[in-house]
Amino acid sequence: MKTQIYTKPNESEILLLGTLLREGQLVAIPTETVYGLGANGLDDKAVKSIYEAKGRPADNPLILHVSGIEDVPTLVKAITPTAQKLMETFWPGPLTITLEKSDTVPMQVTGGLSRVALRCPDNETCRKIIKAAGVPIAAPSANRSGRPSPTTAMAVMDDLDGRIAAIADDGPCRVGIESTVVECGDNEVTILRPGEITEEMLLQVVAEVKWDSAITTGEGRPKAPGMKYRHYAPDGAMATYVGSVDGVATRIWKEYLQQYKHTTPMGMLISHEVYLQLQQKAAESKMELSEDTLHIVDFGTRENLDNLAGALYETLHQFNRYKVTSILAEGTEPRGVGIAVMNRMRKASSNNVFNVNIEGDILENKG
Ligand code: TXA
Ligand code: MG
């Protein structure tokens, strides 16, 4: 199959993409979080082909993407008042809400669960494509199962070229990590997967926000089945260091000196502050940091957590393209969207997340 790329699709191309989807083809769609691998969410055969293209376990349910609140009533038993408030406040946007499903939704979408996950993306092209399709669009992230999610059309091509009919390319995704997933109760919500919509933001609308204890403690079976799988893994081995600028820079420098002779090529995902310190350390030891085999990605200043969310997956894809075998990354503070970023980095690092003190010594394995 030849995968057709539509860059910034015009109105007639949007209609065409909608028709492809309605007729059962797979189309990668842009969203504000990551690219999705879309199929007609009411067509069980089309939904099945998502699992095949991704190599995804069949018990991991899919999110149904809608073009607005008006698409929801036929898909659920009832929209609870809390769900209504959440949709009005955060849609279109990176919040996925689970509700009891109606009989219209095929079991293939929910992996046999009684609830269906719903989301309205904050990307106009995406909503237009869903409207053109005239059906809800089931879409997981458009990567092969277990690999980093794609935030550019090129990253979608890396994983799915030849396996899907088309890609709607709308440029890089704004948020860069997947939506917050919540189970919606009568007066409270439970966070099943952290994302850009944080606990603090949810508390402005609902009285109580709980966390799925399987994510906070790492024990038990997560309510979002996808959270139990190894995920977001780059090809190279990755370690993530959390601490002060001095501590993280010192640790990464030590690791670099130990590894660089043996391990080529290497990748670093670090903030501007850590980058400046590494340059200084290199100058002091009369070394060259920018060798051909070292790929440094400076994600911007560490105060801006959105920077890191936006850079994470594309950086991991880039490291794969460079065939990087060892990755040294700087973690974030677990506040705001930093919680979601650390959730993804922990998985990408296979739990190799280390707290370091100001001297760069490892304090405890936070995995
Ligand atoms: O931002 C996003 O959510 C992206 C874009 C494409 O919309 N989509 C995405 O889909 O990340 P996916 O399939 O990679 O992740 C969906 C997560 C999985 O962890 C899945 O287990 C969970 O949502 N999920 C889906 N339906 C569910 C349900 N009915 N109950 C609990 N968890 C559910
Ligand atoms: Mg995914």
Coordinates of C-alpha atoms and ligand atoms in Angstrom, one line a residue:
M1 CA 0.0 0.0 0.0
K2 CA 1.3 3.5 -0.9
T3 CA 0.8 5.9 2.0
Q4 CA -0.4 9.3 0.6
I5 CA 0.7 12.4 2.5
Y6 CA -1.6 15.4 2.5
T7 CA 0.2 18.5 3.8
K8 CA -2.1 21.1 5.3
P9 CA -5.0 19.5 3.5
N10 CA -7.5 21.9 1.7
E11 CA -11.2 21.5 1.9
S12 CA -11.6 19.0 -0.9
E13 CA -8.7 16.9 0.5
I14 CA -10.4 17.0 3.9
L15 CA -13.5 15.6 2.3
L16 CA -11.5 12.9 0.7
L17 CA -9.8 11.9 4.0
G18 CA -13.2 11.8 5.6
T19 CA -14.5 9.5 2.9
L20 CA -11.4 7.2 3.2
L21 CA -12.1 6.9 6.9
R22 CA -15.8 6.3 6.6
E23 CA -15.1 3.6 4.1
G24 CA -12.9 1.7 6.5
Q25 CA -9.3 2.9 5.6
L26 CA -6.6 3.9 8.1
V27 CA -5.7 7.6 8.1
A28 CA -3.2 9.3 10.4
I29 CA -4.8 12.4 11.8
P30 CA -3.1 15.4 13.5
T31 CA -4.2 16.4 17.0
E32 CA -2.8 18.9 19.5
T33 CA -1.2 16.1 21.5
V34 CA 0.3 13.5 19.2
Y35 CA -0.7 12.1 15.7
G36 CA -3.5 9.5 15.9
L37 CA -4.0 6.4 13.8
G38 CA -7.6 6.9 12.8
A39 CA -10.3 4.4 11.7
N40 CA -14.1 4.5 11.5
G41 CA -15.0 3.9 15.2
L42 CA -18.3 2.3 14.4
D43 CA -16.9 -0.3 11.9
D44 CA -15.5 -3.3 13.8
K45 CA -13.4 -4.4 10.8
A46 CA -11.7 -1.0 10.4
V47 CA -11.1 -0.9 14.2
K48 CA -9.5 -4.4 14.0
S49 CA -7.1 -3.2 11.3
I50 CA -5.7 -0.5 13.7
Y51 CA -4.6 -3.3 16.0
E52 CA -2.9 -5.1 13.1
A53 CA -1.1 -2.0 11.8
K54 CA 0.2 -1.1 15.2
G55 CA 0.9 -4.6 16.5
R56 CA -1.3 -3.6 19.5
P57 CA -2.5 -6.0 22.2
A58 CA -6.3 -6.5 21.7
D59 CA -7.2 -5.8 25.4
N60 CA -5.9 -2.2 25.1
P61 CA -9.0 0.0 24.3
L62 CA -9.1 2.9 21.9
I63 CA -10.2 6.5 22.3
L64 CA -13.2 7.7 20.2
H65 CA -12.5 11.1 18.7
V66 CA -15.5 13.4 18.1
S67 CA -15.9 16.8 16.5
G68 CA -17.9 18.3 19.3
I69 CA -20.1 17.6 22.4
E70 CA -23.1 17.1 20.0
D71 CA -21.5 13.8 18.7
V72 CA -21.5 12.2 22.2
P73 CA -25.1 11.4 23.2
T74 CA -25.5 8.4 20.8
L75 CA -22.2 6.9 22.0
V76 CA -22.9 6.7 25.8
K77 CA -25.6 5.6 28.2
A78 CA -25.8 9.1 29.7
I79 CA -23.6 12.2 29.9
T80 CA -23.4 12.8 33.7
P81 CA -23.5 16.5 34.9
T82 CA -19.8 16.3 35.8
A83 CA -18.9 15.0 32.4
Q84 CA -21.0 17.7 30.8
K85 CA -19.0 20.4 32.8
L86 CA -15.7 18.8 31.9
M87 CA -16.5 18.8 28.2
E88 CA -17.8 22.4 28.2
T89 CA -14.6 23.5 30.1
F90 CA -11.8 21.5 28.4
W91 CA -13.1 20.6 24.9
P92 CA -11.8 21.0 22.4
G93 CA -8.6 20.0 24.2
P94 CA -6.4 17.3 25.6
L95 CA -8.9 15.7 28.1
T96 CA -10.2 12.2 27.5
I97 CA -13.3 11.2 29.5
T98 CA -14.6 7.6 30.0
L99 CA -18.3 7.1 30.3
E100 CA -20.6 4.0 30.2
K101 CA -20.9 3.1 26.5
S102 CA -24.1 2.7 24.4
D103 CA -24.7 -0.3 22.2
T104 CA -23.7 1.8 19.2
V105 CA -20.0 1.4 20.2
P106 CA -18.4 -1.9 19.1
M107 CA -16.7 -4.0 21.7
Q108 CA -13.5 -3.9 19.6
V109 CA -13.2 -0.2 20.5
T110 CA -13.4 -0.7 24.3
G111 CA -11.5 -4.0 24.4
G112 CA -14.5 -5.5 26.1
L113 CA -14.9 -2.8 28.8
S114 CA -18.3 -1.3 29.6
R115 CA -16.9 2.3 29.3
V116 CA -15.8 4.2 26.3
A117 CA -13.1 6.9 26.2
L118 CA -14.1 10.1 24.4
R119 CA -12.1 13.1 23.3
C120 CA -12.5 16.2 21.1
P121 CA -9.1 17.3 19.8
D122 CA -8.0 20.9 19.7
N123 CA -6.9 20.8 16.1
E124 CA -9.2 22.3 13.5
T125 CA -8.1 20.1 10.6
C126 CA -8.7 17.1 12.8
R127 CA -12.2 18.1 13.8
K128 CA -13.0 18.9 10.1
I129 CA -11.9 15.5 9.1
I130 CA -14.0 13.8 11.8
K131 CA -17.0 15.9 10.6
A132 CA -16.3 15.0 7.0
A133 CA -16.2 11.3 8.0
G134 CA -19.6 11.7 9.7
V135 CA -18.6 9.0 12.3
P136 CA -16.5 9.0 15.5
I137 CA -12.9 8.2 14.8
A138 CA -11.2 5.5 16.9
A139 CA -7.5 6.5 17.1
P140 CA -4.5 5.4 19.2
S141 CA -1.2 7.2 18.9
A142 CA 0.1 6.6 15.4
N143 CA 3.2 4.6 16.4
R144 CA 4.0 0.9 16.3
S145 CA 3.1 -0.5 19.7
G146 CA 5.7 0.2 22.4
R147 CA 7.5 2.9 20.5
P148 CA 7.5 6.7 21.1
S149 CA 4.3 8.4 20.0
P150 CA 4.7 10.6 16.9
T151 CA 4.4 14.4 17.0
T152 CA 5.3 15.0 13.4
A153 CA 4.1 13.4 10.1
M154 CA 7.7 12.2 9.5
A155 CA 7.6 10.2 12.8
V156 CA 4.4 8.6 11.6
M157 CA 6.1 7.6 8.4
D158 CA 9.0 6.1 10.3
D159 CA 6.6 3.6 11.9
L160 CA 3.7 3.2 9.5
D161 CA 4.8 4.0 5.9
G162 CA 3.1 1.4 3.7
R163 CA 0.7 0.2 6.3
I164 CA -1.9 3.0 6.2
A165 CA -3.8 4.8 3.3
A166 CA -2.9 8.4 4.2
I167 CA -1.5 11.0 6.6
A168 CA -3.0 14.4 7.1
D169 CA 0.1 16.5 7.9
D170 CA -0.7 19.6 10.0
G171 CA 2.9 20.3 11.2
P172 CA 4.3 19.5 14.7
C173 CA 1.8 18.8 17.5
R174 CA 1.5 21.7 20.0
V175 CA 1.4 19.7 23.3
G176 CA 3.6 16.7 22.4
I177 CA 2.4 14.2 25.0
E178 CA -0.9 12.3 25.0
S179 CA -4.1 13.6 26.6
T180 CA -5.1 13.3 30.3
V181 CA -7.4 10.3 30.7
V182 CA -10.1 10.5 33.4
E183 CA -12.8 8.2 34.6
C184 CA -15.8 10.3 35.2
G185 CA -17.9 9.6 38.3
D186 CA -21.0 11.5 39.6
N187 CA -19.1 14.1 41.6
E188 CA -15.5 13.2 41.2
V189 CA -13.0 12.1 38.5
T190 CA -10.1 9.7 38.7
I191 CA -7.0 10.4 36.7
L192 CA -6.0 7.2 34.8
R193 CA -3.2 8.8 32.7
P194 CA -1.6 12.2 33.4
G195 CA -1.4 14.8 30.7
E196 CA -1.5 18.5 30.0
I197 CA -4.8 19.0 31.8
T198 CA -3.5 18.8 35.4
E199 CA -5.2 17.9 38.7
E200 CA -5.2 21.6 39.6
M201 CA -7.1 22.4 36.4
L202 CA -9.6 19.6 37.0
L203 CA -10.2 20.9 40.6
Q204 CA -11.6 24.1 39.2
V205 CA -14.5 22.2 37.8
V206 CA -15.0 19.1 40.0
A207 CA -15.0 18.8 43.8
E208 CA -12.7 15.8 44.0
V209 CA -9.9 14.5 41.9
K210 CA -8.5 11.0 42.7
W211 CA -5.6 9.1 41.1
D212 CA -5.6 5.6 39.9
S213 CA -3.4 4.1 42.6
A214 CA -1.7 1.8 40.0
I215 CA 0.0 4.9 38.5
T216 CA 1.0 6.6 41.7
T217 CA 2.3 3.5 43.5
G218 CA 3.2 1.4 40.5
E219 CA 1.3 -1.5 42.1
G220 CA -1.9 -3.3 41.0
R221 CA -3.6 -3.3 37.6
P222 CA -4.0 0.2 36.0
K223 CA -7.6 1.1 35.0
A224 CA -6.3 2.4 31.7
P225 CA -5.1 -1.0 30.3
G226 CA -2.5 0.8 28.1
M227 CA -0.6 2.0 31.2
K228 CA 0.6 -1.5 32.0
Y229 CA 2.6 -1.9 28.8
R230 CA 6.2 -0.9 28.2
H231 CA 5.9 2.2 26.2
Y232 CA 7.5 5.1 24.5
A233 CA 10.8 3.2 24.3
P234 CA 13.5 4.5 22.1
D235 CA 15.9 2.0 20.5
G236 CA 18.8 3.0 22.7
A237 CA 19.1 2.5 26.4
M238 CA 17.9 5.6 28.3
A239 CA 18.6 6.9 31.8
T240 CA 16.9 10.0 33.3
Y241 CA 18.5 12.2 36.0
V242 CA 16.5 14.5 38.3
G243 CA 18.0 17.2 40.5
S244 CA 19.6 20.6 40.5
V245 CA 21.2 22.0 37.4
D246 CA 24.7 21.4 39.0
G247 CA 23.8 17.9 40.1
V248 CA 22.3 16.8 36.8
A249 CA 25.1 18.3 34.7
T250 CA 27.8 16.7 36.9
R251 CA 26.1 13.3 36.7
I252 CA 25.6 13.4 32.9
W253 CA 29.2 14.6 32.4
K254 CA 30.5 11.6 34.5
E255 CA 28.3 9.2 32.5
Y256 CA 29.5 10.7 29.3
L257 CA 33.1 10.3 30.2
Q258 CA 32.5 6.7 31.2
Q259 CA 30.5 5.8 28.2
Y260 CA 31.5 7.8 25.2
K261 CA 34.6 5.7 24.3
H262 CA 32.5 2.5 24.2
T263 CA 29.1 3.7 23.2
T264 CA 28.6 5.5 19.9
P265 CA 26.5 7.3 19.0
M266 CA 25.1 8.9 22.2
G267 CA 22.2 11.2 22.7
M268 CA 21.4 13.8 25.4
L269 CA 18.0 15.5 26.1
I270 CA 18.9 18.4 28.4
S271 CA 17.8 21.9 29.3
H272 CA 19.7 25.0 28.2
E273 CA 21.0 25.4 31.8
V274 CA 22.5 21.9 31.9
Y275 CA 23.9 22.3 28.3
L276 CA 25.8 25.5 29.3
Q277 CA 27.3 23.7 32.3
L278 CA 28.4 20.7 30.1
Q279 CA 30.1 23.1 27.7
Q280 CA 32.0 24.6 30.6
K281 CA 33.0 21.2 31.9
A282 CA 34.2 20.3 28.4
A283 CA 36.2 23.5 28.1
E284 CA 37.8 23.0 31.5
S285 CA 38.9 19.5 30.5
K286 CA 39.9 20.7 27.0
M287 CA 37.5 18.3 25.3
E288 CA 35.2 18.7 22.4
L289 CA 31.5 18.1 23.3
S290 CA 30.1 18.3 19.8
E291 CA 31.6 15.2 18.3
D292 CA 29.9 13.6 15.4
T293 CA 28.7 10.8 17.5
L294 CA 27.1 12.9 20.2
H295 CA 23.6 14.3 19.5
I296 CA 22.6 16.9 22.0
V297 CA 19.0 18.2 22.1
D298 CA 18.6 21.3 24.2
F299 CA 14.8 21.5 24.9
G300 CA 15.0 25.1 26.3
T301 CA 14.9 26.4 29.8
R302 CA 14.0 24.0 32.6
E303 CA 11.4 26.4 34.1
N304 CA 9.2 25.9 31.0
L305 CA 7.8 22.3 31.4
D306 CA 5.8 22.6 28.2
N307 CA 9.1 22.8 26.3
L308 CA 10.1 19.4 27.4
A309 CA 6.6 17.9 26.8
G310 CA 6.8 19.3 23.3
A311 CA 10.3 18.0 22.6
L312 CA 10.3 14.6 24.2
Y313 CA 8.9 12.2 21.6
E314 CA 10.3 13.9 18.5
T315 CA 13.8 13.8 20.2
L316 CA 13.4 10.1 20.9
H317 CA 12.4 9.6 17.2
Q318 CA 15.4 11.7 16.1
F319 CA 17.7 9.6 18.3
N320 CA 16.3 6.4 16.6
R321 CA 17.1 7.9 13.2
Y322 CA 20.7 8.6 14.3
K323 CA 20.8 5.0 15.7
V324 CA 21.7 6.3 19.1
T325 CA 22.5 3.5 21.5
S326 CA 22.7 5.4 24.8
I327 CA 20.6 8.3 26.0
L328 CA 21.2 10.5 29.0
A329 CA 18.2 12.7 29.8
E330 CA 17.3 15.4 32.3
G331 CA 14.1 14.8 34.2
T332 CA 11.6 17.4 35.5
E333 CA 10.1 18.3 38.8
P334 CA 6.9 16.4 39.3
R335 CA 4.5 19.4 39.3
G336 CA 1.9 20.5 36.8
V337 CA 2.5 18.9 33.4
G338 CA 5.9 17.7 34.7
I339 CA 4.0 14.8 36.3
A340 CA 2.8 13.7 32.8
V341 CA 6.3 14.2 31.4
M342 CA 8.0 12.2 34.1
N343 CA 5.4 9.4 33.6
R344 CA 6.4 9.1 30.0
M345 CA 10.2 9.5 30.7
R346 CA 10.1 6.8 33.3
K347 CA 8.6 4.4 30.8
A348 CA 10.9 5.5 28.0
S349 CA 13.8 4.9 30.5
S350 CA 12.5 1.5 31.6
N351 CA 12.4 2.9 35.1
N352 CA 16.0 4.0 35.1
V353 CA 15.2 7.3 36.8
F354 CA 17.7 8.6 39.3
N355 CA 17.6 11.4 41.9
V356 CA 21.0 13.1 42.1
N357 CA 22.4 15.4 44.8
I358 CA 24.3 18.6 44.1
E359 CA 27.6 16.7 43.6
G360 CA 25.9 14.5 41.0
D361 CA 25.8 11.4 43.2
I362 CA 22.8 9.1 42.8
L363 CA 20.6 9.3 45.9
E364 CA 18.0 6.6 45.3
N365 CA 16.5 4.7 42.4
K366 CA 13.1 6.3 41.9
G367 CA 12.0 3.5 39.6
Ligands
TXA1 O1 -3.8 12.4 23.1 C1 -4.2 11.2 23.0 O2 -5.0 10.7 23.8 C2 -3.8 10.5 21.7 C3 -4.4 11.2 20.5 C4 -4.2 10.5 19.2 O3 -5.8 11.5 20.7 N1 -4.3 9.1 21.7 C5 -3.8 8.1 22.5 O4 -4.3 6.9 22.4 O5 -2.8 8.4 23.3 P1 -3.6 5.6 22.9 O6 -4.5 4.5 22.4 O7 -2.2 5.6 22.6 O8 -3.9 5.7 24.5 C6 -5.2 5.6 25.0 C7 -5.1 5.3 26.5 C8 -4.6 3.9 26.7 O9 -3.8 3.8 27.9 C9 -5.9 3.1 26.9 O10 -5.7 1.9 27.7 C10 -6.8 4.1 27.6 O11 -6.4 5.3 27.0 N2 -8.2 3.8 27.4 C11 -8.9 3.9 26.2 N3 -10.2 3.5 26.4 C12 -10.3 3.3 27.8 C13 -11.4 2.9 28.6 N4 -12.6 2.7 28.1 N5 -11.2 2.8 29.9 C14 -9.9 3.0 30.5 N6 -8.9 3.4 29.7 C15 -9.0 3.5 28.4
MG2 MG -0.1 5.3 22.6

